Coordinates of C-alpha atoms and ligand atoms in Angstrom, one line a residue:
M1 CA 0.0 0.0 0.0
E2 CA 1.2 3.4 -0.8
I3 CA -0.2 6.7 0.3
V4 CA 1.1 10.3 -0.3
T5 CA -0.4 13.6 0.9
A6 CA 0.8 17.0 -0.3
S7 CA -0.5 20.4 0.5
A8 CA -0.1 23.9 -1.1
P9 CA -1.3 27.3 0.1
G10 CA -3.7 29.7 -1.4
K11 CA -2.6 33.3 -2.1
I12 CA -3.5 36.9 -2.5
I13 CA -2.1 39.3 -5.0
L14 CA -1.1 42.3 -3.0
F15 CA -0.3 44.6 -6.0
G16 CA 0.0 44.2 -9.7
E17 CA -2.6 41.7 -11.0
H18 CA -3.4 42.1 -14.7
S19 CA -0.4 44.4 -15.3
V20 CA 1.8 41.3 -14.5
V21 CA 0.5 39.6 -17.6
H22 CA 2.0 42.6 -19.5
R23 CA 5.5 42.0 -18.1
M24 CA 5.1 44.4 -15.2
P25 CA 6.2 43.3 -11.7
A26 CA 3.6 42.1 -9.1
I27 CA 3.6 41.0 -5.5
A28 CA 1.8 37.9 -4.3
I29 CA 1.8 36.4 -0.8
A30 CA 0.7 32.9 0.4
V31 CA -2.0 32.7 3.0
N32 CA -2.9 30.3 5.7
K33 CA -5.6 28.5 3.7
Q34 CA -4.6 25.4 1.8
T35 CA -5.4 22.5 -0.6
T36 CA -4.6 18.9 0.3
V37 CA -4.2 16.2 -2.3
T38 CA -3.9 12.6 -1.1
I39 CA -3.1 9.8 -3.5
D40 CA -3.5 6.2 -2.5
Q41 CA -3.3 2.8 -4.1
N42 CA -6.9 1.7 -4.3
E43 CA -7.9 -1.9 -4.6
S44 CA -11.3 -1.2 -6.3
L45 CA -9.3 0.3 -9.3
T46 CA -7.4 -1.7 -11.9
E47 CA -3.8 -0.9 -13.0
N48 CA -3.6 2.4 -15.0
E49 CA -6.9 3.7 -13.6
I50 CA -7.1 7.1 -11.9
F51 CA -10.0 8.1 -9.9
F52 CA -10.4 11.8 -8.8
N53 CA -12.5 12.7 -5.9
A54 CA -12.8 16.5 -5.3
T55 CA -14.7 16.3 -2.1
D56 CA -15.3 20.1 -1.5
Y57 CA -16.2 20.6 -5.1
H58 CA -18.7 17.6 -5.0
R59 CA -17.2 16.1 -8.2
S60 CA -15.5 12.8 -9.1
Y61 CA -14.1 11.4 -12.3
K62 CA -12.4 8.2 -13.5
I63 CA -10.0 8.0 -16.3
S64 CA -7.5 5.4 -17.7
T65 CA -4.0 6.6 -18.3
E66 CA -4.4 5.1 -21.9
N67 CA -6.9 7.9 -22.6
L68 CA -4.2 10.5 -21.7
Q69 CA -2.0 9.4 -24.5
H70 CA -4.3 10.7 -27.3
D71 CA -3.4 13.9 -28.9
S72 CA -7.0 15.2 -28.5
L73 CA -8.1 15.7 -24.9
T74 CA -11.6 16.9 -25.9
P75 CA -13.5 14.0 -24.4
I76 CA -12.0 14.6 -21.0
N77 CA -14.3 16.2 -18.3
Q78 CA -13.8 20.0 -18.4
F79 CA -13.4 20.3 -14.6
F80 CA -10.7 17.7 -14.4
L81 CA -8.9 18.6 -17.7
P82 CA -6.3 20.8 -16.1
F83 CA -5.4 18.1 -13.6
C84 CA -5.4 15.4 -16.4
V85 CA -2.9 17.6 -18.3
I86 CA -0.6 17.7 -15.4
I87 CA -0.8 14.0 -14.9
R88 CA -0.2 13.4 -18.6
E89 CA 2.9 15.5 -18.5
I90 CA 4.3 13.5 -15.5
L91 CA 3.3 10.1 -17.0
S92 CA 4.8 10.9 -20.4
K93 CA 8.2 10.1 -18.7
N94 CA 6.7 6.8 -17.3
N95 CA 5.3 5.3 -20.6
F96 CA 1.8 6.3 -19.4
T97 CA 1.7 3.3 -17.0
I98 CA 1.1 3.0 -13.3
P99 CA 1.3 -0.5 -11.8
Y100 CA -2.0 -0.1 -9.8
G101 CA -5.0 2.1 -9.6
A102 CA -4.6 5.5 -8.0
R103 CA -7.3 7.3 -6.1
I104 CA -6.7 11.1 -5.9
T105 CA -8.6 12.9 -3.2
I106 CA -8.6 16.7 -3.4
S107 CA -9.8 18.9 -0.5
S108 CA -9.4 22.6 0.1
N109 CA -10.5 25.4 2.5
I110 CA -9.5 28.2 0.1
P111 CA -12.6 30.2 -1.2
K112 CA -13.2 28.7 -4.6
G113 CA -13.1 30.5 -7.9
A114 CA -12.6 33.7 -5.9
G115 CA -9.2 35.0 -7.0
M116 CA -7.3 33.4 -4.1
G117 CA -5.4 30.8 -6.0
S118 CA -7.7 27.8 -5.5
S119 CA -7.0 26.4 -8.9
A120 CA -3.2 27.0 -8.8
S121 CA -3.1 25.5 -5.3
V122 CA -4.8 22.3 -6.4
S123 CA -2.4 22.0 -9.5
V124 CA 0.7 22.6 -7.3
A125 CA -0.4 20.1 -4.6
L126 CA -1.3 17.5 -7.3
A127 CA 2.0 17.8 -9.2
K128 CA 3.9 17.4 -5.9
A129 CA 1.8 14.4 -4.7
F130 CA 1.7 12.6 -8.0
T131 CA 5.5 12.9 -8.7
E132 CA 6.2 11.7 -5.1
F133 CA 3.6 8.8 -5.6
L134 CA 5.6 7.7 -8.6
G135 CA 8.8 7.9 -6.6
S136 CA 10.4 10.7 -8.6
S137 CA 12.0 13.6 -6.8
V138 CA 11.5 16.9 -8.7
S139 CA 12.5 20.5 -7.8
N140 CA 10.0 23.2 -6.9
D141 CA 10.8 24.9 -10.2
E142 CA 9.5 21.8 -12.0
I143 CA 6.5 21.5 -9.7
S144 CA 5.6 25.2 -10.6
S145 CA 6.0 24.5 -14.3
L146 CA 3.8 21.4 -14.2
A147 CA 1.2 23.4 -12.3
Y148 CA 1.5 26.2 -15.0
R149 CA 0.3 23.7 -17.6
G150 CA -3.0 23.3 -15.6
E151 CA -3.3 27.1 -15.2
Q152 CA -3.0 27.5 -19.0
I153 CA -6.1 25.3 -19.4
I154 CA -8.1 27.3 -16.9
H155 CA -6.9 30.9 -17.5
G156 CA -5.6 31.0 -21.1
T157 CA -2.4 33.0 -20.9
P158 CA -1.6 33.3 -17.2
S159 CA 1.5 35.1 -16.1
G160 CA 2.7 32.2 -13.8
I161 CA 2.5 34.2 -10.6
D162 CA -0.2 32.1 -9.0
N163 CA 1.5 28.7 -9.5
S164 CA 4.8 30.3 -8.3
V165 CA 3.5 31.7 -5.0
C166 CA 1.5 28.5 -4.3
T167 CA 4.7 26.5 -4.9
F168 CA 7.3 28.7 -3.0
G169 CA 5.1 30.2 -0.3
G170 CA 5.9 33.5 1.5
G171 CA 6.0 36.7 -0.4
I172 CA 7.3 36.9 -3.9
L173 CA 8.1 39.7 -6.4
F174 CA 7.3 38.2 -9.8
E175 CA 8.6 39.8 -13.0
N176 CA 8.8 38.2 -16.4
G177 CA 8.8 34.7 -14.8
N178 CA 11.6 35.7 -12.4
I179 CA 10.9 35.3 -8.7
T180 CA 12.5 37.2 -5.8
K181 CA 11.5 36.4 -2.3
I182 CA 10.4 39.4 -0.3
P183 CA 9.6 39.9 3.4
I184 CA 6.0 39.5 4.5
P185 CA 4.5 42.3 6.7
D186 CA 3.1 41.4 10.1
I187 CA -0.3 43.1 9.5
S188 CA -3.9 42.1 9.6
I189 CA -5.5 41.2 6.3
I190 CA -9.2 40.9 5.8
V191 CA -10.5 39.2 2.7
G192 CA -14.0 40.0 1.5
D193 CA -15.7 37.5 -0.9
T194 CA -18.4 39.0 -3.1
G195 CA -19.9 35.5 -3.6
K196 CA -19.7 36.0 -7.4
P197 CA -17.1 34.0 -9.3
R198 CA -14.0 35.8 -10.5
Q199 CA -13.6 36.1 -14.3
T200 CA -9.9 35.8 -14.8
K201 CA -9.8 34.4 -18.4
K202 CA -12.4 36.8 -19.8
L203 CA -10.8 39.9 -18.1
V204 CA -7.2 39.0 -19.0
E205 CA -8.5 38.9 -22.6
K206 CA -10.3 42.2 -22.2
V207 CA -7.2 43.9 -20.8
G208 CA -5.2 42.4 -23.7
F209 CA -7.7 43.8 -26.2
L210 CA -7.9 47.3 -24.7
N211 CA -4.1 47.4 -24.4
K212 CA -3.8 47.0 -28.1
K213 CA -6.6 49.4 -28.9
W214 CA -5.6 52.5 -26.7
D215 CA -2.1 54.0 -26.2
F216 CA -2.9 55.7 -22.9
Y217 CA -4.2 52.4 -21.5
K218 CA -0.5 51.2 -21.5
E219 CA 0.3 54.1 -19.2
I220 CA -2.2 52.7 -16.6
I221 CA -0.4 49.3 -16.8
T222 CA 3.0 51.0 -16.5
A223 CA 1.7 53.1 -13.5
I224 CA 0.7 49.9 -11.7
G225 CA 4.3 48.6 -12.3
S226 CA 5.7 51.8 -10.7
L227 CA 3.4 51.4 -7.8
V228 CA 4.6 47.8 -7.2
R229 CA 8.3 49.0 -7.2
E230 CA 7.5 51.8 -4.7
S231 CA 5.8 49.3 -2.4
I232 CA 8.9 47.2 -1.8
P233 CA 10.6 49.4 0.9
L234 CA 7.2 49.7 2.6
L235 CA 7.0 45.9 2.8
E236 CA 10.5 45.8 4.2
N237 CA 9.6 48.4 6.9
G238 CA 6.1 46.8 7.6
D239 CA 4.5 50.2 6.8
G240 CA 0.8 49.3 7.0
V241 CA -0.5 52.8 6.4
G242 CA 1.6 53.3 3.3
L243 CA 0.8 49.8 1.9
G244 CA -3.0 50.5 2.6
E245 CA -2.7 53.7 0.6
L246 CA -1.1 51.9 -2.3
C247 CA -3.8 49.2 -2.1
S248 CA -6.5 51.9 -2.6
I249 CA -4.6 53.5 -5.5
N250 CA -4.0 50.1 -7.1
H251 CA -7.8 49.5 -6.9
G252 CA -8.5 52.8 -8.7
L253 CA -6.1 51.8 -11.5
L254 CA -7.7 48.3 -11.8
E255 CA -11.1 49.9 -12.0
A256 CA -9.7 52.1 -14.8
L257 CA -8.5 49.0 -16.6
G258 CA -12.1 47.7 -16.4
V259 CA -11.6 44.7 -14.2
S260 CA -13.6 45.6 -11.1
S261 CA -17.3 45.2 -10.6
P262 CA -20.0 47.0 -8.6
E263 CA -19.9 44.4 -5.9
L264 CA -16.1 44.6 -5.5
N265 CA -16.3 48.4 -5.4
H266 CA -19.0 48.3 -2.8
L267 CA -16.9 46.1 -0.5
V268 CA -13.7 48.1 -1.1
E269 CA -15.6 51.4 -0.2
A270 CA -17.2 49.8 2.8
A271 CA -13.8 48.7 4.2
Q272 CA -12.3 52.1 3.5
A273 CA -15.2 53.9 5.3
A274 CA -14.8 51.5 8.3
G275 CA -11.2 52.7 8.8
A276 CA -9.1 50.2 6.9
W277 CA -5.7 51.6 5.8
G278 CA -6.7 50.7 2.3
A279 CA -8.5 48.1 0.1
K280 CA -8.5 46.7 -3.4
L281 CA -9.8 43.8 -5.4
T282 CA -7.4 40.8 -5.6
G283 CA -6.8 38.4 -8.4
G284 CA -8.7 38.2 -11.7
G285 CA -11.6 40.6 -10.7
G286 CA -15.1 40.9 -12.1
G287 CA -16.2 39.1 -8.9
G288 CA -14.3 37.0 -6.4
C289 CA -12.5 38.7 -3.5
M290 CA -11.1 42.0 -2.3
I291 CA -8.6 42.6 0.5
A292 CA -8.4 45.2 3.2
L293 CA -5.3 46.1 5.2
T294 CA -6.1 47.3 8.6
S295 CA -4.7 48.1 12.1
D296 CA -5.7 45.4 14.6
N297 CA -8.1 47.7 16.4
R298 CA -10.2 48.1 13.2
V299 CA -10.5 44.4 12.3
K300 CA -13.9 44.0 13.8
D301 CA -15.3 47.2 12.2
V302 CA -13.9 46.2 8.8
K303 CA -15.3 42.7 9.0
N304 CA -18.8 44.1 10.0
A305 CA -18.6 46.7 7.2
I306 CA -18.0 43.9 4.6
I307 CA -20.9 41.8 6.0
N308 CA -23.2 44.9 5.9
A309 CA -22.1 45.5 2.3
G310 CA -23.2 42.0 1.3
G311 CA -19.8 40.2 1.4
H312 CA -18.3 37.4 3.4
P313 CA -15.2 38.3 5.4
Y314 CA -12.3 36.0 6.2
Q315 CA -9.5 37.1 8.5
M316 CA -6.3 35.6 7.1
K317 CA -2.6 35.4 8.0
F318 CA 0.2 35.5 5.5
A319 CA 2.0 32.2 5.4
Q320 CA 5.7 31.3 4.8
K321 CA 5.1 27.7 3.9
G322 CA 4.8 26.7 0.2
V323 CA 4.1 23.2 -1.2
S324 CA 5.1 20.3 1.0
I325 CA 4.7 16.6 1.5
Q326 CA 2.6 15.9 4.6
K327 CA 2.7 12.1 4.5
S328 CA 4.5 9.5 2.3
E329 CA 4.1 5.9 3.3
K330 CA 5.2 2.9 1.2
E331 CA 4.4 -0.6 2.3
N332 CA 4.6 -3.9 0.5
Ligands
LIG1 C1 -4.8 36.1 -11.3 O1 -4.6 35.7 -10.0 C2 -3.9 37.2 -11.6 C3 -3.9 37.8 -13.0 O2 -2.9 38.8 -13.1 C4 -3.7 36.8 -14.1 C5 -2.3 36.2 -14.1 O3 -1.4 36.8 -13.6 O4 -2.1 35.2 -14.7 C6 -5.3 38.5 -13.3

């Protein structure tokens, strides 16, 4: 019997979503919510069979590794396609065979489809668990690239920031695929979920389209890049007031790019009015989550303001830990 469990954190983008797709820098930080992927050898499955059970998503799917060898992946269930693509990539180095059936159980306490890295976190934890299950030891850079394959299926042309931060954990400055670790500030962060799904793929396409159409639009993207660079010393000094101010400015620029929504604006304004240092949407936008940075004595007021504005607040902590193996047992 063999059993492997891997976990990977969710994330917030502190500054620079969307502009990062256009080669500007951005800052992402892992949070203390995570996905867990457990893979075990299951007797009810025959060799080369893979059974996915995504418990919190209330979905399951069975596939044979033979079906992963075909050029066309069209018949594969849409929800599980990104994960099948990752497994295909890993199995291409193993002649597409596994000597027994593998049951893959996915569970997560990250708000789903909300711009908090739920999809990247599953892809990262799956890549780590599956390579470990097959007994291969791969670097974090390889885990992140495998997860990127899944992200491409979901988001089209992602920058790679989500799979990177979910792999490496902590705070990262991401620019053109290069990652620099940065200090994470010891400040309270409140996440407000609008309850509407984020629309990353559609809005990345919209920004791409408008960026080609209007010259001045490029200046908004460049301005976000400058804001990201100016935030770095504030992160190093843990300057919550300054970082909050930059959050609110970044939100205004994201609204100008056309990626906010009335619901997100409503939660951002409510958090600002309740005394947060600053607030902005986080991730793909169009729905999903916003974040508010606040002093500890305003946490309660900000959470209540988010509830009264129709959102669901979560108090989160920044997390240093990236992807890791929680359990790996091999018995004959
Ligand atoms: C999604 O979390 C962040 C975006 O910038 C897309 C990307 O970077 O791939 C909107």
